Structure formats: C-alpha cells, structure tokens
Amino acid sequence: MIVVFVESWNNQFKKASFEAVSYARSWANMAGCGVRAITSASAENANQLTQYGADEIATLELAQTGAGIGAQLAGLVGDAQGVVVAGTALGKIVAPTLAALTSGALSTNTTGTPTSTSPVTVERGAFSSKGIETISLNNGLPIISFVPNAIGIKEAAGAGTMTSAEAAGTDKLTTNEVSIASGKVALPEAEIVVSAGRGLKGPENWGMIEELADVLGAATACSKPVSDIGWRPHSEHVGQTGIQVNPNLYIAVGISGAIQHLAGVSASKTIVAINTDPEAPFFKAADYGIVGDAFEVVPQLIEELRAFKAAN
Amino acid sequence: MNILVCISHVPDTTAKINFTADGSALDPAGVQFVINPYDEFGLTKALHIKEAQGATITVLNVGGPETEPTLRKALAIGADQAVRINATPTDAITVAKSIKNHIQANAYDLIICGQESIDYNGQQVPAMVAAFLDLPFVNACVGLDINGGSATAKAEIDGGHASYSCSLPMVVGGKKGLVEEKDLRIPNMRGIMTARTKPLAVEEGEGGSHTAAVSFAKPAAKSAVKLVPADQVNELVRLLHEESKSI
Ligand SMILES: Cc1cc2nc3c(=O)[nH]c(=O)nc-3n(C[C@H](O)[C@H](O)[C@H](O)COP(=O)(O)OP(=O)(O)OC[C@H]3O[C@@H](n4cnc5c(N)ncnc54)[C@H](O)[C@@H]3O)c2cc1C
Ligand SMILES: Nc1ncnc2c1ncn2[C@@H]1O[C@H](COP(=O)(O)O)[C@@H](O)[C@H]1O
C-alpha cells in the first residue's frame, strides 16, 4: 500500500492534492500495490480522489499543525510500502516529522516519480536547481515529498472505498491567526508565474504586471531587491534565498538574471525574458526573449493574450 | 537564556556547482563555503535577543574539521561558543539525531535553525529535531517575540501568514523577516580577534544513514534563446501556444 497525505484548504482540495494522489498511483503501479489516501474529515467530496487513483480514502479529524499531522500519520502508516506528501508549506513540515517519528527514509524536493522500487530511487533538485541528485531510500519507510507541478495531475480510476480513521497527534502550537490572500494563485504551486524586477523602476508600475498575471491566471513574483526595497511583499521573492518555483511558464520582466535569481526559477519548463539589455544574463537561461522596453512590450503582450484568449 | 543556532556550511550563492568526474559528490575545488544564508538571519535574531534580555549563544555544526572556519565566522559575528559535532552529514535524519543528542545533554530555551540549507535543499533537519524532542516547531518563521517562558511567532504559509504561540523551549526554521537584511552583521576586527579565543568544542555524533546519494548531474544545458522582435509580440503568443504549449 502506498499512503498519500492529501491536504485540503477551507475544506477544498488544491491542485497539489490531486497531484499527490497521481504521484502515489504511479508509484503503486510500479510496486504492484494499492493507494490509500488519508485526508481531513472536513474535506468536501473526498470521493473525488477516486478519479486520480485512490483505492481507499480514509478520513479523520486532522490536527491543526504540520507537526501534529505528521504525528498522526506516524500512527497510520504501519503497513505502508511508501508515503507521498506534496511539498507545500504544510507538507514540508508533515514529511520530515513523519520521517523522524518512523525512522524513515525521506526525499524532499523530488522532481519525478521513482525510477526504481528496490530500493526506491528518485531524482531531486539540489544546489538550488544547479544540480540533480539521484537518491535511494534504503533504510526505513520510504517517504517522498515532491515539488508541486513535478508530474502534473493524471486521471486514473481507483476503487475508492471510503473509510474513517483515528490517530493521536497533539498540536504544540496555539494558532492565533491565519490570513490567506483570497483569489490569488499561490506561488509555489502556480502553473504560470509573472515576475518582475528592478527594471520596472517603482511599485506604482506593477499594475501591468498584475494585469498580465490576471490574463494568464498566473501568480506574481519578484526579484529579491524588489522585495528588499519594499516594492513588493517578501512572500513574492523568488530565487535561491526566496521561493523556488516550478511552473510551466515563467515570464521575467526587467530582471537581469543573476545566478541567485536563476537558482529559484530555472526548473521552470519554459522561460520568457523581457529586458532592454540584449546582454542581460536572463537571455542565456530563457527559451524565448524580447529585447525591448517593458513599458511598451507588456501592454502589447496583455492585448495579444486577451485576443488569444477570446479566440481560443 | 540559552540559545542554540544550528548552522550549515554551504557553497556561496554565486558558486558554480560542479561534480566529481564519477558524479558521486560535489567537487569542492574553487568553491567558497559560507554560513547558510537562512542561518545568518537566525544568528542575528539570537544576537538581538541577547542584546535585549541577555542570553548565551551557542552555534553548532554537524560536519568535518573543514567547517570550523564557518563556526569561527559565527563566533566573530557574536556567538559566545561553538560546537562541532564530528560526523559526516550523510542525511538529514542522522544530522538531526546528532543535534538532538547535543540538545538533550544541554538545556536550551530556544533552538534556531534555518528553513533550508541551500546545498542539498532538504528542509528536513529542523522539523526532525523538533519531532525527536517533542518540542513546538515553527517553520518558515518570519517573526519571533520572546516573552519570558513563551513565544509568539509569525510564519509564511502558502498564500499568506499564520501566527502561533507556544511555550519554550521551541524549534524555529527561520528566514528573512526573523530580522531584516540590513540588520545582518558581518564580523569586525574586534570580533575576529576575540573569536580566536572563544571555545569551539568537538563532540562525537551519530553515524549511519537512511538514504544514499547515488549520483549527481548538472541539468541539461538550455538551447539558445529564440528572440522575438519587440514589435511582433503576437509571434511570442503563437510560440507559447503552438511550440512550448505553455498557454
Ligand atoms: C546572498 C545573496 C542571495 C541572493 N538571493 C537572491 C534571490 O533569492 N533572488 C533574487 O532575485 N536575487 C537574489 N540575490 C540578488 C541578485 O544577486 C541580484 O542582485 C538580483 O537578482 C537583481 O535583481 P533585478 O534583476 O531585479 O535588478 P537589476 O540587477 O538591477 O536588473 C534590472 C534589469 O532590468 C532591466 N531593465 C531596466 N529597465 C528596463 C525596462 N524599461 N524594460 C525592461 N527591462 C529593463 C535591466 O537591463 C536589468 O537587466 C542574492 C544576492 C546575494 C548576495
Ligand atoms: N550539518 C548541519 N549542521 C548544523 N545544522 C544543520 C546542518 N544541516 C542542517 N542544519 C540546520 O537545519 C537547517 C535546515 O537544513 P536542511 O534540512 O538541511 O535544509 C539549516 O538552516 C541549519 O540550521
């Protein structure tokens, strides 16, 4: 049995939740076993996990914190051959907690499904995307935390038996407040990211970046100096010392492409750079580029995309 | 108040990364090693706490003798004492066990780690230390207030923030926001001089490992960028739709 922890937000599943089930299904197919999804009792329509390959869907009253949930899972994975957790903010606490409590073998930042199951072997990002590590999970329960968007969502029919579970796990933190910007695409799991740098000259010019993101259904991001000067919130800073993104499309506007910035974005499948300077290092990392002034190119791009969306 | 700051020793952010010819490990030739950037925020936070209310700051690394200059740098920045746990940091769980053993033998009120080491990008050690010791843990911590025996902490979560409180001791996985970048300290001459005489103890650590690095490779080189003239933005839209299938 491959066990997958399926996260929900405000009782809804996220894209990374379905991707986690897809990941578990691929692994289970290789290992010749079933998939047990574990999720919150308050998640709406938990049975929809069936269509991504869950054979059993166990629901329980989840603890509030990642550490509490990790402790609960430790009590539920006794017979598992492997565990899958999406590398979301919560998953990044759940997975190592579970690994510590079960003395398991954990791969985080995993970028693909297993290439072998004896021992379980996967590829993962290391050195901030400057390297690819092949790691084998030799000793203890294999646990895989994958980068959102690593494999995408795949439909696959599972048996979908609903069960309920109980497990102890205490929260050691009192949660005082949780505030989430509504309607915004969360950066780490965004499929498209529109990012801008110091080339935009000032925070008042971000309107067109937000508009471009809006047309594309994208998340917005920025370079480090932009968040350091306070033009944009810290939570948008991508790069080696910020958030690492893994979208299908990354559009960089007025960003030079310093090595520390590229470290956080070079896992993107397609990169577009828009920069006035033909020598900007970003053009070496990009698939497509426009040498031009953002203040002219971006409004045109918004217009062309609107026309494209209307026609398609 | 006793504060432990766990420090990993990582390639400088500008380092070009190469692997040994057989692909089994990082090739350290020409690479400069530094205090993990996330841990610099943690160390400065510890100094702020010390200045506000008094504290003893211990910095710790699990690694070989080659990491001692990094610990000396942390002492020069202002830590009071250093501990090197002499063990090869084969994987996070082994490192976390060594750190746990050290914490159990010493009473700490606050354990500050970084959210992530920028070498192997594990994001594992702090949560594991907290789990081993059954202590409260705040990851992606961007704000921390200590009031006597308890703390309130602000954390980044997907798409927003959360605020927590707990009693001490606790473990933090910190990042920028714990202190601001402008507050980061660099060693001054006096710091460097006094660091030479500050204690740096060596303890033995855990061995064994649960995972093994089979090999390392560099990502495939990108093919040359396709430039689209600035007055033909529609061509970019076409390429993104038809060629790269991104939209
Ligand atoms: C320890 C350390 C960690 C770091 N971590 C990160 C990190 O995680 N993320 C990160 O981003 N940086 C990081 N940096 C900083 C990094 O080195 C660069 O300084 C930074 O990425 C530059 O940001 P920028 O490209 O926005 O600004 P600049 O380098 O100033 O580049 C602005 C670009 O905009 C272009 N431009 C100007 N006007 C226009 C216009 N009208 N239209 C189009 N283009 C225009 C210019 O040609 C230029 O290429 C780190 C640095 C250090 C030392
Ligand atoms: N070898 C080590 N020695 C001391 N602290 C470490 C070591 N490895 C990781 N840490 C701590 O754990 C944090 C997260 O590291 P990691 O889990 O490796 O990404 C780092 O920022 C350090 O605070």
Short mmCIF file of C-alpha atoms in Angstrom, two decimals, chain B residues 44-244:
data_model
loop_
_atom_site.label_atom_id
_atom_site.label_comp_id
_atom_site.label_asym_id
_atom_site.label_seq_id
_atom_site.Cartn_x
_atom_site.Cartn_y
_atom_site.Cartn_z
CA THR B 44 21.37 37.82 14.05
CA LYS B 45 17.99 37.15 15.70
CA ALA B 46 19.83 35.40 18.55
CA LEU B 47 22.10 38.46 18.92
CA HIS B 48 19.05 40.74 19.08
CA ILE B 49 17.56 38.60 21.85
CA LYS B 50 20.86 38.61 23.69
CA GLU B 51 21.10 42.39 23.46
CA ALA B 52 17.52 42.88 24.62
CA GLN B 53 17.42 40.48 27.54
CA GLY B 54 20.74 38.66 27.88
CA ALA B 55 21.50 35.22 26.50
CA THR B 56 24.29 32.78 25.82
CA ILE B 57 24.52 31.86 22.15
CA THR B 58 25.95 28.53 21.07
CA VAL B 59 26.46 27.84 17.37
CA LEU B 60 26.56 24.26 16.20
CA ASN B 61 27.50 22.42 13.04
CA VAL B 62 27.48 18.74 12.26
CA GLY B 63 30.42 18.21 9.94
CA GLY B 64 34.12 17.59 9.49
CA PRO B 65 37.02 19.86 10.53
CA GLU B 66 36.65 21.81 7.27
CA THR B 67 33.56 23.55 8.67
CA GLU B 68 35.43 25.16 11.59
CA PRO B 69 36.18 28.41 9.72
CA THR B 70 32.42 28.80 9.26
CA LEU B 71 31.86 28.33 13.00
CA ARG B 72 34.70 30.79 13.74
CA LYS B 73 32.96 33.30 11.50
CA ALA B 74 29.77 32.86 13.54
CA LEU B 75 31.82 33.46 16.70
CA ALA B 76 33.31 36.58 15.12
CA ILE B 77 29.81 37.83 14.37
CA GLY B 78 28.97 37.48 18.07
CA ALA B 79 28.12 33.93 19.17
CA ASP B 80 29.64 33.02 22.55
CA GLN B 81 30.72 29.45 21.92
CA ALA B 82 30.73 26.87 19.17
CA VAL B 83 30.26 23.13 18.96
CA ARG B 84 31.25 20.98 16.03
CA ILE B 85 29.73 17.54 16.04
CA ASN B 86 32.30 15.46 14.26
CA ALA B 87 30.22 13.38 11.88
CA THR B 88 29.76 13.22 8.14
CA PRO B 89 26.36 14.80 7.47
CA THR B 90 25.19 11.90 5.31
CA ASP B 91 21.49 12.68 5.57
CA ALA B 92 19.12 14.92 7.48
CA ILE B 93 17.89 12.31 9.92
CA THR B 94 21.42 11.46 11.02
CA VAL B 95 22.28 15.16 11.40
CA ALA B 96 19.06 15.73 13.34
CA LYS B 97 19.86 12.83 15.71
CA SER B 98 23.27 14.30 16.46
CA ILE B 99 21.69 17.69 17.14
CA LYS B 100 19.01 16.07 19.32
CA ASN B 101 21.67 14.28 21.42
CA HIS B 102 23.51 17.54 21.96
CA ILE B 103 20.32 19.35 22.98
CA GLN B 104 19.39 16.58 25.42
CA ALA B 105 22.77 16.94 27.14
CA ASN B 106 22.46 20.74 27.39
CA ALA B 107 19.50 22.86 28.41
CA TYR B 108 18.44 25.23 25.62
CA ASP B 109 15.45 27.54 25.74
CA LEU B 110 15.41 28.23 22.02
CA ILE B 111 16.76 26.31 19.05
CA ILE B 112 17.06 28.36 15.87
CA CYS B 113 17.67 26.65 12.54
CA GLY B 114 17.26 27.95 9.01
CA GLN B 115 14.31 26.96 6.89
CA GLU B 116 16.61 25.28 4.38
CA SER B 117 20.25 24.59 3.60
CA ILE B 118 20.98 25.94 0.13
CA ASP B 119 23.27 22.99 -0.69
CA TYR B 120 21.03 19.93 -0.61
CA ASN B 121 17.78 21.91 -0.22
CA GLY B 122 16.49 19.41 2.31
CA GLN B 123 14.15 21.44 4.51
CA GLN B 124 14.22 18.49 6.89
CA VAL B 125 16.56 18.95 9.83
CA PRO B 126 14.62 21.46 11.99
CA ALA B 127 11.30 19.57 11.82
CA MET B 128 13.12 16.34 12.67
CA VAL B 129 14.90 17.88 15.67
CA ALA B 130 11.55 19.17 16.95
CA ALA B 131 9.89 15.77 16.39
CA PHE B 132 12.68 13.86 18.17
CA LEU B 133 12.44 16.16 21.18
CA ASP B 134 8.65 16.61 21.10
CA LEU B 135 9.06 20.40 21.01
CA PRO B 136 6.89 23.06 19.35
CA PHE B 137 8.11 23.88 15.83
CA VAL B 138 7.51 26.91 13.62
CA ASN B 139 8.79 26.64 10.06
CA ALA B 140 9.30 29.48 7.55
CA CYS B 141 9.44 31.75 10.59
CA VAL B 142 9.42 35.45 9.66
CA GLY B 143 8.91 36.96 13.09
CA LEU B 144 9.63 35.88 16.65
CA ASP B 145 8.90 37.54 20.01
CA ILE B 146 10.12 36.01 23.23
CA ASN B 147 8.24 36.94 26.42
CA GLY B 148 9.65 35.15 29.43
CA GLY B 149 8.96 31.47 29.02
CA SER B 150 6.79 31.74 25.96
CA ALA B 151 6.95 32.95 22.38
CA THR B 152 4.78 34.21 19.57
CA ALA B 153 5.92 33.52 16.04
CA LYS B 154 4.81 34.52 12.57
CA ALA B 155 5.18 32.03 9.75
CA GLU B 156 4.76 32.13 6.00
CA ILE B 157 2.24 29.61 4.75
CA ASP B 158 1.07 29.05 1.17
CA GLY B 159 -0.59 32.28 0.07
CA GLY B 160 -0.41 34.05 3.42
CA HIS B 161 0.73 34.11 7.03
CA ALA B 162 -0.08 32.45 10.31
CA SER B 163 0.68 33.48 13.86
CA TYR B 164 1.31 30.99 16.64
CA SER B 165 2.18 30.98 20.30
CA CYS B 166 3.84 28.32 22.41
CA SER B 167 5.93 27.81 25.49
CA LEU B 168 9.69 27.46 25.39
CA PRO B 169 11.78 25.57 24.51
CA MET B 170 10.86 25.60 20.84
CA VAL B 171 12.48 24.99 17.47
CA VAL B 172 12.37 27.55 14.68
CA GLY B 173 13.10 27.16 10.96
CA GLY B 174 13.85 30.78 10.16
CA LYS B 175 14.31 33.02 7.15
CA LYS B 176 14.46 36.67 6.16
CA GLY B 177 11.94 38.51 8.29
CA LEU B 178 13.23 36.97 11.50
CA VAL B 179 15.44 40.03 11.20
CA GLU B 180 15.76 42.36 8.24
CA GLU B 181 18.57 42.04 5.76
CA LYS B 182 20.01 45.42 6.73
CA ASP B 183 20.42 44.12 10.29
CA LEU B 184 22.65 41.21 9.26
CA ARG B 185 26.06 41.51 10.86
CA ILE B 186 29.44 40.98 9.34
CA PRO B 187 32.47 40.28 11.52
CA ASN B 188 34.51 43.31 12.52
CA MET B 189 38.19 43.29 13.50
CA ARG B 190 37.49 43.05 17.21
CA GLY B 191 35.05 40.21 16.60
CA ILE B 192 37.60 38.33 14.55
CA MET B 193 40.25 38.75 17.26
CA THR B 194 38.00 37.61 20.13
CA ALA B 195 36.64 34.71 18.07
CA ARG B 196 40.08 33.11 18.16
CA THR B 197 39.87 32.62 21.90
CA LYS B 198 36.20 31.67 22.19
CA PRO B 199 35.58 27.98 22.92
CA LEU B 200 34.99 25.60 20.00
CA ALA B 201 34.21 22.15 21.38
CA VAL B 202 34.24 18.99 19.29
CA GLU B 203 31.76 16.23 20.17
CA GLU B 204 31.15 12.89 18.52
CA GLY B 205 27.96 12.37 16.56
CA GLU B 206 25.71 9.71 15.11
CA GLY B 207 26.68 7.57 12.16
CA GLY B 208 24.60 5.58 9.70
CA SER B 209 22.13 6.88 7.17
CA HIS B 210 18.70 6.18 5.79
CA THR B 211 19.23 7.50 2.28
CA ALA B 212 22.17 7.42 -0.11
CA ALA B 213 23.17 9.82 -2.84
CA VAL B 214 23.56 7.56 -5.87
CA SER B 215 24.83 10.23 -8.24
CA PHE B 216 24.75 13.90 -9.14
CA ALA B 217 24.40 15.55 -12.52
CA LYS B 218 24.05 19.04 -13.88
CA PRO B 219 20.78 19.98 -15.56
CA ALA B 220 20.86 19.73 -19.35
CA ALA B 221 22.07 22.94 -20.97
CA LYS B 222 19.34 25.12 -22.44
CA SER B 223 19.31 25.57 -26.19
CA ALA B 224 19.82 29.13 -27.40
CA VAL B 225 17.06 31.62 -26.69
CA LYS B 226 14.62 32.38 -29.51
CA LEU B 227 14.39 36.13 -29.79
CA VAL B 228 11.16 37.69 -30.94
CA PRO B 229 11.25 41.28 -32.24
CA ALA B 230 9.67 43.77 -29.83
CA ASP B 231 7.09 44.81 -32.41
CA GLN B 232 5.91 41.22 -33.00
CA VAL B 233 4.55 40.29 -29.61
CA ASN B 234 1.84 38.23 -31.33
CA GLU B 235 4.61 35.88 -32.50
CA LEU B 236 5.56 35.24 -28.85
CA VAL B 237 1.95 34.35 -28.06
CA ARG B 238 1.90 31.96 -31.02
CA LEU B 239 5.14 30.25 -29.90
CA LEU B 240 3.87 29.91 -26.33
CA HIS B 241 0.70 28.30 -27.61
CA GLU B 242 1.90 26.15 -30.50
CA GLU B 243 5.53 25.38 -29.74
CA SER B 244 6.04 25.25 -25.99
#
